[in-house]
Structure formats: C-alpha cells, structure tokens
Tab-separated table of C-alpha atoms in Angstrom:
chain	number	residue	atom	x	y	z
A	531	UNK	CA	-42.547	-140.883	8.594
A	532	UNK	CA	-45.313	-143.406	9.160
A	533	UNK	CA	-46.696	-141.325	11.993
A	534	UNK	CA	-46.849	-138.247	9.799
A	535	UNK	CA	-48.701	-140.043	7.012
A	536	UNK	CA	-51.108	-141.604	9.502
A	537	UNK	CA	-51.807	-138.241	11.118
A	538	UNK	CA	-52.436	-136.643	7.726
A	539	UNK	CA	-54.868	-139.401	6.747
A	540	UNK	CA	-56.622	-139.142	10.104
A	541	UNK	CA	-56.981	-135.378	9.792
A	542	UNK	CA	-58.346	-135.692	6.250
A	543	UNK	CA	-60.776	-138.483	7.200
A	544	UNK	CA	-62.195	-136.659	10.232
A	545	UNK	CA	-62.447	-133.394	8.315
A	546	UNK	CA	-64.241	-135.109	5.434
A	547	UNK	CA	-66.733	-136.860	7.711
A	548	UNK	CA	-67.503	-133.675	9.632
A	549	UNK	CA	-67.821	-131.647	6.465
A	550	UNK	CA	-70.227	-134.040	4.765
A	551	UNK	CA	-72.506	-133.831	7.805
A	552	UNK	CA	-72.192	-130.073	8.343
A	553	UNK	CA	-72.456	-129.193	4.666
A	554	UNK	CA	-75.659	-131.148	4.074
A	555	UNK	CA	-78.087	-128.688	5.706
A	556	UNK	CA	-76.061	-125.715	4.481
A	557	UNK	CA	-75.976	-126.930	0.876
A	558	UNK	CA	-79.650	-127.916	1.054
A	559	UNK	CA	-80.574	-124.449	2.210
A	560	UNK	CA	-78.387	-122.829	-0.458
A	561	UNK	CA	-80.032	-124.995	-3.101
A	562	UNK	CA	-83.640	-124.596	-1.951
A	563	UNK	CA	-83.986	-121.275	-0.185
A	564	UNK	CA	-85.526	-118.221	-1.832
A	565	UNK	CA	-83.870	-115.834	0.607
A	566	UNK	CA	-82.404	-112.866	-1.193
A	567	UNK	CA	-79.250	-112.861	0.910
A	568	UNK	CA	-78.510	-116.518	0.310
A	569	UNK	CA	-75.860	-115.741	-2.293
A	570	UNK	CA	-74.102	-113.649	0.351
A	571	UNK	CA	-73.894	-116.792	2.472
A	572	UNK	CA	-72.750	-118.715	-0.599
A	573	UNK	CA	-69.980	-116.187	-1.176
A	574	UNK	CA	-68.923	-116.406	2.469
A	575	UNK	CA	-68.672	-120.190	2.146
A	576	UNK	CA	-66.526	-119.729	-0.944
A	577	UNK	CA	-64.056	-117.326	0.691
A	578	UNK	CA	-61.422	-119.985	1.491
A	579	UNK	CA	-60.947	-120.454	-2.269
A	580	UNK	CA	-59.914	-116.829	-2.613
A	581	UNK	CA	-58.124	-116.050	0.662
A	582	UNK	CA	-54.478	-117.056	0.826
A	583	UNK	CA	-54.303	-119.977	3.272
A	584	UNK	CA	-51.693	-118.272	5.417
A	585	UNK	CA	-54.058	-115.330	5.862
A	586	UNK	CA	-56.871	-117.669	6.793
A	587	UNK	CA	-54.453	-119.441	9.138
A	588	UNK	CA	-53.427	-116.174	10.735
A	589	UNK	CA	-57.059	-115.244	11.432
A	590	UNK	CA	-57.597	-118.703	12.874
A	591	UNK	CA	-54.536	-118.341	15.081
A	592	UNK	CA	-56.136	-115.234	16.537
A	593	UNK	CA	-59.663	-116.655	16.610
A	594	UNK	CA	-58.538	-119.822	18.407
A	595	UNK	CA	-56.197	-117.936	20.707
A	596	UNK	CA	-56.449	-116.773	24.319
A	597	UNK	CA	-57.646	-113.249	23.479
A	598	UNK	CA	-60.491	-114.383	21.249
A	599	UNK	CA	-64.086	-113.924	22.443
A	600	UNK	CA	-64.954	-117.135	20.571
A	601	UNK	CA	-62.732	-119.019	22.977
A	602	UNK	CA	-64.322	-117.638	26.165
A	603	UNK	CA	-66.602	-120.648	26.809
A	604	UNK	CA	-63.707	-123.087	26.283
A	605	UNK	CA	-61.419	-121.034	28.472
A	606	UNK	CA	-63.885	-121.431	31.287
A	607	UNK	CA	-63.247	-125.147	30.865
A	608	UNK	CA	-59.489	-124.660	31.105
A	609	UNK	CA	-58.579	-124.701	27.396
A	610	UNK	CA	-56.360	-121.685	26.790
A	611	UNK	CA	-55.959	-121.972	23.035
A	612	UNK	CA	-56.838	-124.454	20.300
A	613	UNK	CA	-53.772	-123.536	18.288
A	614	UNK	CA	-51.097	-126.251	18.407
A	615	UNK	CA	-53.697	-129.001	18.903
A	616	UNK	CA	-55.125	-131.651	16.617
A	617	UNK	CA	-58.639	-130.326	17.354
A	618	UNK	CA	-57.489	-126.896	16.200
A	619	UNK	CA	-56.275	-128.388	12.937
A	620	UNK	CA	-59.617	-130.094	12.416
A	621	UNK	CA	-61.443	-126.775	12.877
A	622	UNK	CA	-59.028	-125.070	10.498
A	623	UNK	CA	-59.374	-127.817	7.895
A	624	UNK	CA	-63.175	-127.790	8.093
A	625	UNK	CA	-63.245	-124.069	7.344
A	626	UNK	CA	-60.535	-124.328	4.708
A	627	UNK	CA	-62.254	-127.137	2.784
A	628	UNK	CA	-65.837	-125.981	3.336
A	629	UNK	CA	-66.451	-124.797	-0.255
A	630	UNK	CA	-65.172	-128.104	-1.618
A	631	UNK	CA	-67.910	-129.941	0.248
A	632	UNK	CA	-70.747	-127.417	-0.035
A	633	UNK	CA	-70.495	-126.682	-3.749
A	634	UNK	CA	-70.809	-130.269	-5.083
A	635	UNK	CA	-73.632	-130.979	-2.622
A	636	UNK	CA	-75.444	-127.811	-3.598
A	637	UNK	CA	-75.181	-128.772	-7.270
A	638	UNK	CA	-76.376	-132.275	-6.499
A	639	UNK	CA	-79.399	-130.991	-4.559
A	640	UNK	CA	-80.236	-128.597	-7.372
A	641	UNK	CA	-80.077	-131.467	-9.848
A	642	UNK	CA	-82.618	-133.462	-7.845
A	643	UNK	CA	-85.260	-131.077	-9.114
A	644	UNK	CA	-88.536	-129.958	-7.595
A	645	UNK	CA	-90.555	-132.587	-9.547
A	646	UNK	CA	-89.158	-135.539	-7.631
A	647	UNK	CA	-89.811	-133.828	-4.315
A	648	UNK	CA	-93.332	-132.818	-5.344
A	649	UNK	CA	-94.104	-136.394	-6.354
A	650	UNK	CA	-92.839	-137.603	-3.013
A	651	UNK	CA	-95.010	-135.206	-1.070
A	652	UNK	CA	-98.036	-136.049	-3.275
A	653	UNK	CA	-97.495	-139.659	-2.288
A	654	UNK	CA	-97.687	-138.574	1.351
A	655	UNK	CA	-94.033	-138.315	2.293
A	656	UNK	CA	-93.100	-135.785	4.952
A	657	UNK	CA	-90.408	-133.212	4.137
A	658	UNK	CA	-87.925	-135.244	6.153
A	659	UNK	CA	-88.905	-138.476	4.408
A	660	UNK	CA	-88.648	-136.987	0.961
A	661	UNK	CA	-85.222	-135.653	1.786
A	662	UNK	CA	-84.038	-138.903	3.327
A	663	UNK	CA	-85.550	-141.295	0.795
A	664	UNK	CA	-85.589	-139.293	-2.418
A	665	UNK	CA	-83.164	-136.389	-2.421
A	666	UNK	CA	-80.318	-138.069	-0.568
A	667	UNK	CA	-80.080	-141.218	-2.735
A	668	UNK	CA	-80.313	-139.105	-5.888
A	669	UNK	CA	-77.488	-136.924	-4.583
A	670	UNK	CA	-75.077	-139.802	-3.977
A	671	UNK	CA	-72.750	-138.701	-6.810
A	672	UNK	CA	-72.501	-135.259	-5.214
A	673	UNK	CA	-71.459	-136.877	-1.936
A	674	UNK	CA	-68.756	-138.892	-3.674
A	675	UNK	CA	-67.385	-135.799	-5.350
A	676	UNK	CA	-67.548	-133.774	-2.135
A	677	UNK	CA	-65.803	-136.499	-0.150
A	678	UNK	CA	-62.999	-136.951	-2.663
A	679	UNK	CA	-62.369	-133.239	-3.088
A	680	UNK	CA	-62.482	-132.533	0.645
A	681	UNK	CA	-60.155	-135.383	1.494
A	682	UNK	CA	-57.641	-134.447	-1.196
A	683	UNK	CA	-57.818	-130.742	-0.392
A	684	UNK	CA	-57.171	-131.430	3.292
A	685	UNK	CA	-54.193	-133.648	2.510
A	686	UNK	CA	-52.744	-130.870	0.383
A	687	UNK	CA	-53.454	-128.204	2.990
A	688	UNK	CA	-50.342	-126.291	3.939
A	689	UNK	CA	-50.703	-122.639	4.822
A	690	UNK	CA	-53.386	-123.071	7.446
A	691	UNK	CA	-51.549	-125.861	9.253
A	692	UNK	CA	-48.325	-123.915	9.025
A	693	UNK	CA	-49.954	-120.998	10.805
A	694	UNK	CA	-51.799	-122.796	13.584
A	695	UNK	CA	-49.941	-126.101	13.871
A	696	UNK	CA	-46.706	-125.415	15.679
A	697	UNK	CA	-45.094	-128.554	14.220
A	698	UNK	CA	-45.767	-130.907	17.113
A	699	UNK	CA	-44.923	-134.515	16.195
A	700	UNK	CA	-47.946	-136.799	16.383
A	701	UNK	CA	-50.353	-133.890	16.863
A	702	UNK	CA	-49.932	-131.253	14.194
A	703	UNK	CA	-47.115	-132.398	11.926
A	704	UNK	CA	-48.610	-133.375	8.571
A	705	UNK	CA	-47.116	-134.463	5.235
A	706	UNK	CA	-47.183	-131.094	3.469
A	707	UNK	CA	-45.420	-129.397	6.393
A	708	UNK	CA	-42.849	-132.164	6.527
A	709	UNK	CA	-42.057	-131.727	2.817
A	710	UNK	CA	-41.580	-128.016	3.392
A	711	UNK	CA	-39.270	-128.674	6.353
A	712	UNK	CA	-37.255	-131.218	4.390
A	713	UNK	CA	-36.759	-128.774	1.513
A	714	UNK	CA	-35.823	-126.029	3.967
A	715	UNK	CA	-33.289	-128.200	5.745
A	716	UNK	CA	-31.770	-129.255	2.422
A	717	UNK	CA	-32.814	-132.893	2.761
A	718	UNK	CA	-33.993	-132.919	-0.811
A	719	UNK	CA	-33.880	-136.710	-1.267
A	720	UNK	CA	-36.421	-137.328	1.478
A	721	UNK	CA	-38.482	-134.392	0.239
A	722	UNK	CA	-38.547	-135.906	-3.253
A	723	UNK	CA	-39.689	-139.269	-1.902
A	724	UNK	CA	-42.526	-137.793	0.122
A	725	UNK	CA	-43.542	-135.429	-2.665
A	726	UNK	CA	-43.616	-138.344	-5.112
A	727	UNK	CA	-45.917	-140.213	-2.754
A	728	UNK	CA	-48.209	-137.200	-2.593
A	729	UNK	CA	-48.139	-136.806	-6.373
A	730	UNK	CA	-49.115	-140.442	-6.921
A	731	UNK	CA	-51.897	-140.051	-4.366
A	732	UNK	CA	-53.118	-136.881	-6.070
A	733	UNK	CA	-53.073	-138.534	-9.473
A	734	UNK	CA	-55.119	-141.487	-8.208
A	735	UNK	CA	-57.604	-139.141	-6.560
A	736	UNK	CA	-58.089	-137.092	-9.701
A	737	UNK	CA	-58.350	-140.234	-11.817
A	738	UNK	CA	-61.002	-141.718	-9.533
A	739	UNK	CA	-62.798	-138.405	-9.514
A	740	UNK	CA	-62.885	-138.100	-13.289
A	741	UNK	CA	-63.928	-141.725	-13.808
A	742	UNK	CA	-66.735	-141.421	-11.265
A	743	UNK	CA	-67.851	-138.195	-12.849
A	744	UNK	CA	-68.080	-139.867	-16.250
A	745	UNK	CA	-70.037	-142.784	-14.886
A	746	UNK	CA	-72.462	-140.517	-13.034
A	747	UNK	CA	-72.880	-138.343	-16.095
A	748	UNK	CA	-73.977	-141.447	-18.024
A	749	UNK	CA	-76.463	-142.566	-15.387
A	750	UNK	CA	-77.735	-139.102	-14.465
A	751	UNK	CA	-81.445	-138.891	-13.705
A	752	UNK	CA	-83.530	-137.949	-16.712
A	753	UNK	CA	-81.120	-139.401	-19.265
B	1067	UNK	CA	-52.879	-100.813	-32.669
B	1068	UNK	CA	-49.413	-101.854	-33.740
B	1069	UNK	CA	-48.133	-98.326	-33.270
B	1070	UNK	CA	-49.574	-98.248	-29.762
B	1071	UNK	CA	-47.698	-101.427	-28.867
B	1072	UNK	CA	-44.520	-100.008	-30.289
B	1073	UNK	CA	-44.880	-96.831	-28.251
B	1074	UNK	CA	-45.499	-98.850	-25.102
B	1075	UNK	CA	-42.468	-101.057	-25.757
B	1076	UNK	CA	-40.285	-97.995	-26.265
B	1077	UNK	CA	-41.585	-96.409	-23.100
B	1078	UNK	CA	-40.844	-99.609	-21.168
B	1079	UNK	CA	-37.354	-99.665	-22.628
B	1080	UNK	CA	-36.729	-96.071	-21.580
B	1081	UNK	CA	-37.822	-96.859	-18.026
B	1082	UNK	CA	-35.668	-99.987	-17.681
B	1083	UNK	CA	-32.531	-98.400	-19.109
B	1084	UNK	CA	-32.528	-95.403	-16.797
B	1085	UNK	CA	-29.312	-93.473	-16.179
B	1086	UNK	CA	-26.502	-95.148	-18.045
B	1087	UNK	CA	-23.971	-95.573	-15.238
B	1088	UNK	CA	-26.148	-96.758	-12.380
B	1089	UNK	CA	-26.458	-100.523	-12.314
B	1090	UNK	CA	-29.009	-102.725	-10.647
B	1091	UNK	CA	-28.563	-105.806	-8.530
B	1092	UNK	CA	-31.003	-108.367	-7.220
B	1093	UNK	CA	-30.478	-109.330	-3.618
B	1094	UNK	CA	-32.023	-112.331	-1.862
B	1095	UNK	CA	-32.564	-111.352	1.779
B	1096	UNK	CA	-33.377	-113.669	4.680
B	1097	UNK	CA	-36.791	-112.643	5.976
B	1098	UNK	CA	-35.542	-111.798	9.478
B	1099	UNK	CA	-33.327	-109.097	7.955
B	1100	UNK	CA	-36.142	-107.405	6.009
B	1101	UNK	CA	-36.301	-104.075	7.808
B	1102	UNK	CA	-32.572	-103.294	8.078
B	1103	UNK	CA	-32.071	-104.472	4.482
B	1104	UNK	CA	-34.695	-102.000	3.229
B	1105	UNK	CA	-33.058	-99.173	5.097
B	1106	UNK	CA	-29.579	-100.146	3.914
B	1107	UNK	CA	-30.743	-100.467	0.303
B	1108	UNK	CA	-32.271	-96.995	0.395
B	1109	UNK	CA	-29.075	-95.481	1.826
B	1110	UNK	CA	-27.023	-97.486	-0.668
B	1111	UNK	CA	-28.985	-96.069	-3.578
B	1112	UNK	CA	-28.529	-92.541	-2.292
B	1113	UNK	CA	-24.804	-93.009	-1.722
B	1114	UNK	CA	-23.859	-94.836	-4.923
B	1115	UNK	CA	-26.637	-94.301	-7.451
B	1116	UNK	CA	-26.883	-98.074	-7.859
B	1117	UNK	CA	-30.109	-99.811	-7.160
B	1118	UNK	CA	-30.524	-102.917	-4.994
B	1119	UNK	CA	-33.767	-104.769	-5.685
B	1120	UNK	CA	-34.609	-106.854	-2.621
B	1121	UNK	CA	-36.480	-110.145	-2.435
B	1122	UNK	CA	-37.420	-111.516	0.962
B	1123	UNK	CA	-37.878	-115.142	1.874
B	1124	UNK	CA	-36.477	-118.050	3.785
B	1125	UNK	CA	-32.812	-118.901	3.385
B	1126	UNK	CA	-33.603	-122.525	2.544
B	1127	UNK	CA	-35.938	-121.547	-0.275
B	1128	UNK	CA	-33.450	-119.031	-1.610
B	1129	UNK	CA	-30.715	-121.636	-1.575
B	1130	UNK	CA	-32.890	-124.040	-3.558
B	1131	UNK	CA	-33.746	-121.274	-6.014
B	1132	UNK	CA	-30.141	-120.104	-6.395
B	1133	UNK	CA	-28.938	-123.668	-6.950
B	1134	UNK	CA	-31.505	-123.822	-9.737
B	1135	UNK	CA	-30.517	-120.655	-11.518
B	1136	UNK	CA	-32.429	-117.874	-9.754
B	1137	UNK	CA	-31.407	-114.406	-10.992
B	1138	UNK	CA	-29.894	-113.114	-7.733
B	1139	UNK	CA	-26.407	-111.660	-7.506
B	1140	UNK	CA	-26.162	-111.301	-3.742
B	1141	UNK	CA	-27.448	-113.668	-1.055
B	1142	UNK	CA	-27.935	-112.488	2.530
B	1143	UNK	CA	-28.601	-115.708	4.367
B	1144	UNK	CA	-29.867	-116.155	7.912
B	1145	UNK	CA	-27.146	-118.686	8.647
B	1146	UNK	CA	-23.624	-119.776	7.797
B	1147	UNK	CA	-24.466	-123.206	6.451
B	1148	UNK	CA	-26.193	-122.165	3.238
B	1149	UNK	CA	-23.613	-119.615	2.064
B	1150	UNK	CA	-20.964	-122.257	2.803
B	1151	UNK	CA	-22.865	-124.782	0.732
B	1152	UNK	CA	-23.291	-122.301	-2.095
B	1153	UNK	CA	-19.553	-121.772	-2.004
B	1154	UNK	CA	-18.835	-125.485	-2.021
B	1155	UNK	CA	-21.210	-125.924	-4.954
B	1156	UNK	CA	-19.293	-123.318	-6.941
B	1157	UNK	CA	-22.195	-120.883	-7.012
B	1158	UNK	CA	-20.277	-117.948	-5.541
B	1159	UNK	CA	-17.357	-115.693	-6.318
B	1160	UNK	CA	-14.690	-117.150	-3.974
B	1161	UNK	CA	-13.420	-115.032	-1.104
B	1162	UNK	CA	-16.575	-112.961	-0.754
B	1163	UNK	CA	-18.329	-114.689	2.117
B	1164	UNK	CA	-18.566	-112.730	5.376
B	1165	UNK	CA	-20.704	-112.349	8.491
B	1166	UNK	CA	-22.825	-109.232	8.116
B	1167	UNK	CA	-24.802	-109.591	11.333
B	1168	UNK	CA	-24.946	-111.758	14.442
B	1169	UNK	CA	-28.359	-112.361	15.943
B	1170	UNK	CA	-29.211	-112.444	19.634
B	1171	UNK	CA	-31.825	-114.654	21.221
B	1172	UNK	CA	-34.373	-113.158	23.595
B	1173	UNK	CA	-37.013	-114.700	25.836
B	1174	UNK	CA	-40.085	-112.622	25.187
B	1175	UNK	CA	-43.655	-112.334	26.394
B	1176	UNK	CA	-46.391	-109.892	25.482
B	1177	UNK	CA	-47.377	-109.711	29.125
B	1178	UNK	CA	-45.547	-106.988	31.079
B	1179	UNK	CA	-43.477	-108.196	34.041
B	1180	UNK	CA	-43.995	-111.863	33.099
B	1181	UNK	CA	-40.405	-112.460	32.058
B	1182	UNK	CA	-37.878	-111.503	34.750
B	1183	UNK	CA	-34.352	-110.235	34.139
B	1184	UNK	CA	-32.830	-113.702	34.533
B	1185	UNK	CA	-35.317	-115.853	32.685
B	1186	UNK	CA	-36.390	-117.643	35.881
B	1187	UNK	CA	-39.936	-117.760	34.508
B	1188	UNK	CA	-38.781	-120.753	32.438
B	1189	UNK	CA	-38.474	-122.727	35.667
B	1190	UNK	CA	-41.798	-121.537	37.074
B	1191	UNK	CA	-44.021	-123.747	34.953
B	1192	UNK	CA	-46.527	-120.866	34.819
B	1193	UNK	CA	-47.067	-121.190	31.085
B	1194	UNK	CA	-48.422	-123.729	28.606
B	1195	UNK	CA	-46.575	-122.989	25.408
B	1196	UNK	CA	-43.045	-121.844	24.633
B	1197	UNK	CA	-42.615	-120.911	21.007
B	1198	UNK	CA	-39.316	-121.411	19.167
B	1199	UNK	CA	-38.240	-121.543	15.528
B	1200	UNK	CA	-37.918	-124.980	13.943
B	1201	UNK	CA	-34.375	-126.096	14.887
B	1202	UNK	CA	-34.271	-128.188	11.727
B	1203	UNK	CA	-34.412	-125.116	9.529
B	1204	UNK	CA	-33.639	-122.025	11.586
B	1205	UNK	CA	-30.437	-121.124	13.467
B	1206	UNK	CA	-32.555	-119.337	16.076
B	1207	UNK	CA	-34.294	-122.653	16.717
B	1208	UNK	CA	-30.970	-124.392	17.210
B	1209	UNK	CA	-29.883	-121.629	19.585
B	1210	UNK	CA	-33.140	-121.961	21.519
B	1211	UNK	CA	-32.691	-125.699	22.008
B	1212	UNK	CA	-29.044	-125.212	23.007
B	1213	UNK	CA	-30.063	-122.583	25.541
B	1214	UNK	CA	-32.714	-124.804	27.102
B	1215	UNK	CA	-30.227	-127.668	27.306
B	1216	UNK	CA	-27.607	-125.421	28.860
B	1217	UNK	CA	-30.146	-124.324	31.484
B	1218	UNK	CA	-30.959	-127.985	32.119
B	1219	UNK	CA	-34.600	-127.349	31.187
B	1220	UNK	CA	-34.920	-129.071	27.848
B	1221	UNK	CA	-36.319	-132.357	29.161
B	1222	UNK	CA	-38.882	-130.617	31.377
B	1223	UNK	CA	-40.003	-128.085	28.791
B	1224	UNK	CA	-39.994	-130.285	25.670
B	1225	UNK	CA	-43.776	-130.983	25.893
B	1226	UNK	CA	-44.476	-127.250	26.028
B	1227	UNK	CA	-42.435	-126.342	22.974
B	1228	UNK	CA	-44.300	-125.270	19.859
B	1229	UNK	CA	-42.376	-124.677	16.668
B	1230	UNK	CA	-42.822	-121.982	14.069
B	1231	UNK	CA	-41.589	-122.835	10.591
B	1232	UNK	CA	-39.393	-119.751	10.808
B	1233	UNK	CA	-38.348	-117.263	13.460
B	1234	UNK	CA	-40.986	-114.919	12.044
B	1235	UNK	CA	-43.668	-117.442	12.788
B	1236	UNK	CA	-42.274	-118.219	16.231
B	1237	UNK	CA	-42.662	-114.506	16.934
B	1238	UNK	CA	-46.234	-114.486	15.575
B	1239	UNK	CA	-47.161	-117.216	18.028
B	1240	UNK	CA	-46.018	-115.030	20.937
B	1241	UNK	CA	-47.351	-111.785	19.539
B	1242	UNK	CA	-50.853	-113.213	19.044
B	1243	UNK	CA	-50.726	-114.650	22.565
B	1244	UNK	CA	-51.144	-118.207	21.271
B	1245	UNK	CA	-47.933	-118.982	23.155
B	1246	UNK	CA	-47.231	-117.099	26.391
B	1247	UNK	CA	-43.475	-117.236	25.931
B	1248	UNK	CA	-41.124	-117.365	23.001
B	1249	UNK	CA	-37.411	-117.614	22.379
B	1250	UNK	CA	-37.260	-115.210	19.467
B	1251	UNK	CA	-34.850	-112.785	17.810
B	1252	UNK	CA	-33.813	-109.595	19.565
B	1253	UNK	CA	-34.268	-107.825	16.214
B	1254	UNK	CA	-37.962	-108.701	16.298
B	1255	UNK	CA	-38.740	-107.205	19.690
B	1256	UNK	CA	-36.334	-104.275	19.742
B	1257	UNK	CA	-39.050	-101.944	18.458
B	1258	UNK	CA	-41.634	-103.221	20.933
B	1259	UNK	CA	-42.183	-100.964	23.916
B	1260	UNK	CA	-44.455	-103.276	25.912
B	1261	UNK	CA	-44.158	-106.869	27.038
B	1262	UNK	CA	-41.271	-108.259	29.029
B	1263	UNK	CA	-38.015	-109.844	27.970
B	1264	UNK	CA	-34.746	-111.437	28.931
B	1265	UNK	CA	-31.773	-111.124	26.610
B	1266	UNK	CA	-30.302	-114.630	26.631
B	1267	UNK	CA	-26.537	-114.429	27.323
B	1268	UNK	CA	-24.655	-115.151	24.119
B	1269	UNK	CA	-22.565	-117.787	25.886
B	1270	UNK	CA	-25.615	-120.042	26.125
B	1271	UNK	CA	-25.628	-120.980	22.459
B	1272	UNK	CA	-23.612	-121.145	19.245
B	1273	UNK	CA	-23.398	-117.628	17.782
B	1274	UNK	CA	-26.169	-116.915	15.295
B	1275	UNK	CA	-24.011	-115.613	12.477
B	1276	UNK	CA	-25.738	-114.468	9.324
B	1277	UNK	CA	-23.519	-114.539	6.253
B	1278	UNK	CA	-23.585	-112.845	2.881
B	1279	UNK	CA	-22.095	-114.105	-0.379
B	1280	UNK	CA	-21.532	-112.617	-3.796
B	1281	UNK	CA	-22.937	-115.095	-6.293
B	1282	UNK	CA	-21.278	-116.018	-9.578
B	1283	UNK	CA	-24.034	-114.225	-11.442
B	1284	UNK	CA	-22.853	-111.007	-9.823
B	1285	UNK	CA	-19.140	-111.347	-10.651
B	1286	UNK	CA	-19.317	-108.609	-13.302
B	1287	UNK	CA	-22.142	-106.600	-11.782
B	1288	UNK	CA	-20.879	-103.275	-10.456
B	1289	UNK	CA	-23.954	-102.772	-8.292
B	1290	UNK	CA	-23.627	-106.208	-6.681
B	1291	UNK	CA	-19.989	-105.622	-5.780
B	1292	UNK	CA	-20.769	-102.130	-4.502
B	1293	UNK	CA	-23.593	-103.495	-2.352
B	1294	UNK	CA	-21.300	-106.096	-0.781
B	1295	UNK	CA	-18.803	-103.345	0.021
B	1296	UNK	CA	-21.505	-101.042	1.377
B	1297	UNK	CA	-22.808	-103.786	3.649
B	1298	UNK	CA	-19.400	-103.956	5.345
B	1299	UNK	CA	-19.225	-100.181	5.751
B	1300	UNK	CA	-19.823	-97.994	8.797
B	1301	UNK	CA	-23.239	-96.677	7.711
B	1302	UNK	CA	-24.639	-100.152	7.177
B	1303	UNK	CA	-23.220	-101.337	10.507
B	1304	UNK	CA	-24.946	-98.515	12.365
B	1305	UNK	CA	-28.278	-99.553	10.857
B	1306	UNK	CA	-27.691	-103.236	11.599
B	1307	UNK	CA	-26.867	-102.538	15.259
B	1308	UNK	CA	-29.904	-100.320	15.652
B	1309	UNK	CA	-32.053	-103.312	14.669
B	1310	UNK	CA	-30.715	-105.450	17.484
B	1311	UNK	CA	-27.946	-107.394	15.759
B	1312	UNK	CA	-24.294	-107.412	16.663
B	1313	UNK	CA	-21.630	-106.624	14.106
B	1314	UNK	CA	-17.926	-106.919	14.382
C-alpha cells in the first residue's frame, strides 16, 4: 500500500514540475500572441477536459506503441514501447493535465497587463528581464493554482493510467487503479479505506486552493 | 405549453407500454459476453416477443450495483464467484444459478507465425511483454497464471507480464501491438483471421465457467424467466459455441 501511495505522489510531483515548466512558454504565447489561430491551439490544449480519459489513454497506447511513427527514434535506441512504463505514465499525465496548468498560467499572464511590461521596457529591461523580474513574480498566484490543480488532477487520474499502465507494481500501479481493483475483487473494506484517504486529500487540496484564491484576490495588483 | 407537455407525456406512455403481453427484462451482461448476448437477445425477442434490455460492464461492478439495488433481473457474470455470492447474500431466486458458457484461454499474437501450435514461443524469450487479465479480478487472469505455473514458466516470465484491468483490456494490449503476446479469451480472437495462436489445453487451468442467476427482482418477471430458459436452449447454445465458448 505504501509503495502505491509513494508512486502516485511521485508521478504527480514529476508531472506537476514538468507541466509548470512546459506550460510557461505555451501560456505566455497564448496570453500575448496576436496570431489568429492561437485560439485553435488553446482549444487543442483544452481537449483533455472534453475527451473521455479512456479514449485519450487508448490513443496514447497506440501513439506510444511499437507501430507508432512517433516512437521510431526511441525504437532505434531499443525502446519498443513506452506503454507499461513509469515514463509512459508521466507522458500520459502531462498531456492529461495540460489544460489544468496552462489555463491558470494564461489567466495570470493576462492579468499582469501590458502597462507593467511597458514600464519595465521603458526602464531599459530586455524582454527576458521583464518576463523574469516583472511578469513571473506577479504571476505567482497563477503558479500556485496551476501546481495545486495539476497535482490533484494527476492523483485522481484513472482512465489514462488504466489504458497504458498494465498494472505493474512499483511502476504503473497508482492509488486510483488500486481502488478500482479492490472494488472489482470485492475487497470493499480496503477500497473504503483508500478512498477515504483520497477524499481527505482532495478536501485539503480544495480547501487550500480556495483559501489561497481568496488571499490572492485580496492582494491582487491594482487593488 | 401545458397541453404540449401533456401530449408528450401521453406519447411517452404509449411507447413504454407497448403490446400488453410482451414483458421487458433488464440483463446485466459481463463485457466479454457482449456479442453473443446481443445476438441471443435479438433471437429471444423474435422467438418470445419479450424484450431483453442489455447492459454491459464488468462483473465486479455489476455485483456492487446489484447488491445496492440496481434494477437488473438477470445477471450474466463472467465467473462463478459473484453469482455464488449473490446467492449467499439472498439476492437471487434460489435454484436458478447455472453455467451458461465456459471460456477457453488462447495464447495470441498479432504477428503471423509468431505463436506455434504448442506455445513454445513462451520459452523462447523472443518477446518483451505478455499481456494477461488482472488475476485479482478476472477468471481469465487466474487461468493465465495457472497455465504459466503449470508450464513451469511463471517465475521466468513474471517480469514480462503486463496486466489489463479486464480481459478486454488484455486483448487491447495485444491488438495494438503494445504487448507482443497475450493470454486472452478464445471468444475474442475467434473472428480474427490474421495473427497466430495456440489454444491452451483446458487441463492447464481451472475451468473458466461463466454463470447466470435470476435475481430476486426478476422473480415475477415473465421476460426474465423466459430469458433464463432461452439461454439454456439449443438456439442460444449454438450462438454461444460459435463465439468460441464451450457449453455443456
């Protein structure tokens, strides 16, 4: 049981870290660009909210599998498939939780406003400097929200892992899958215990989220 | 507006009532039996005028739902354990539990000529992943583990085993090529022309009996009783065999 919880936390932590890094340029572009097709990219990012996770998982199973052109470079290195591996789960989780990282960051970057950035550049800051020293600190609340949502969403992830995991202990067996297995095998007592743990965790996450949101709302720039 | 609603309600009523004598029954069907169940239900409707409304899902989920008051009258499980438990819990009409189909395990690969007629490929080590159903939840998974143990290969192959949550998923792993080999259900590959396979001798594992029960909710339902009877009949048996199951 401990191993399963540890693996779940590890998956969520790695996914969250990767997503915060990857989503930053994407969200920045979505917030700042004038490209007409940017909303098409935004919609693409949002797809995991709409697609049933098992469908997403099924596409991933194919995309990470031996017949996928995406896998050709890795196959040259001797990796036949990324399904059934922890790395595969990380890739799946990153895609699955992408909108939960990008959207809060995009909102945060929008809230920074052009004025602050203009002032920075008037004072001689380069684009990179104004991002690093003005936009990023002002967007800290967005990062908190993105991190919390991504972490929680990854912990609660089920369909994607079910499809590409293969239930390998210590590699791909996470809490949500274990609860499902326990219910299926009629071990309802253990399922209840684990589900209760998850419920308490979820409650604490949402509580933290709402309290942070209130605090940030009070100290928002311009107030 | 009110009159429109009234008209719609009446129309709905007319549709649900239908012919007076034909009854309707709700049947919970184990996912692996989806195709034969559809065919049997269609033939059943033609033969008796009753209607069988099928729901497909995993036996474990159905058991949990039935124990909590789900509106099914007949339960076609993928195993023996759950119908037995339903009986013990007083959820069934006693004396109505029977084996409607017995599954066979098959070693299957999408690649032609990869699996030989004796399953020796299991000893070759020429594969990275062998997909099976989760033995904790699926009888086919238990049978797969028993077979590997009987062949003396379980210890060697354990690191290569990947588990699908159900036999359906175990099959998906093989069909998508994610796993090169899978111990799956004969009923899943019987319609496949390509690939290669080895029908695992039945003596290698506990028989994969699938049992049906008439639930308490169906005690007075003519359609439910008729469906149970039809499932034991010759027509149903022909269909079941055609889908790769054995029937006594």
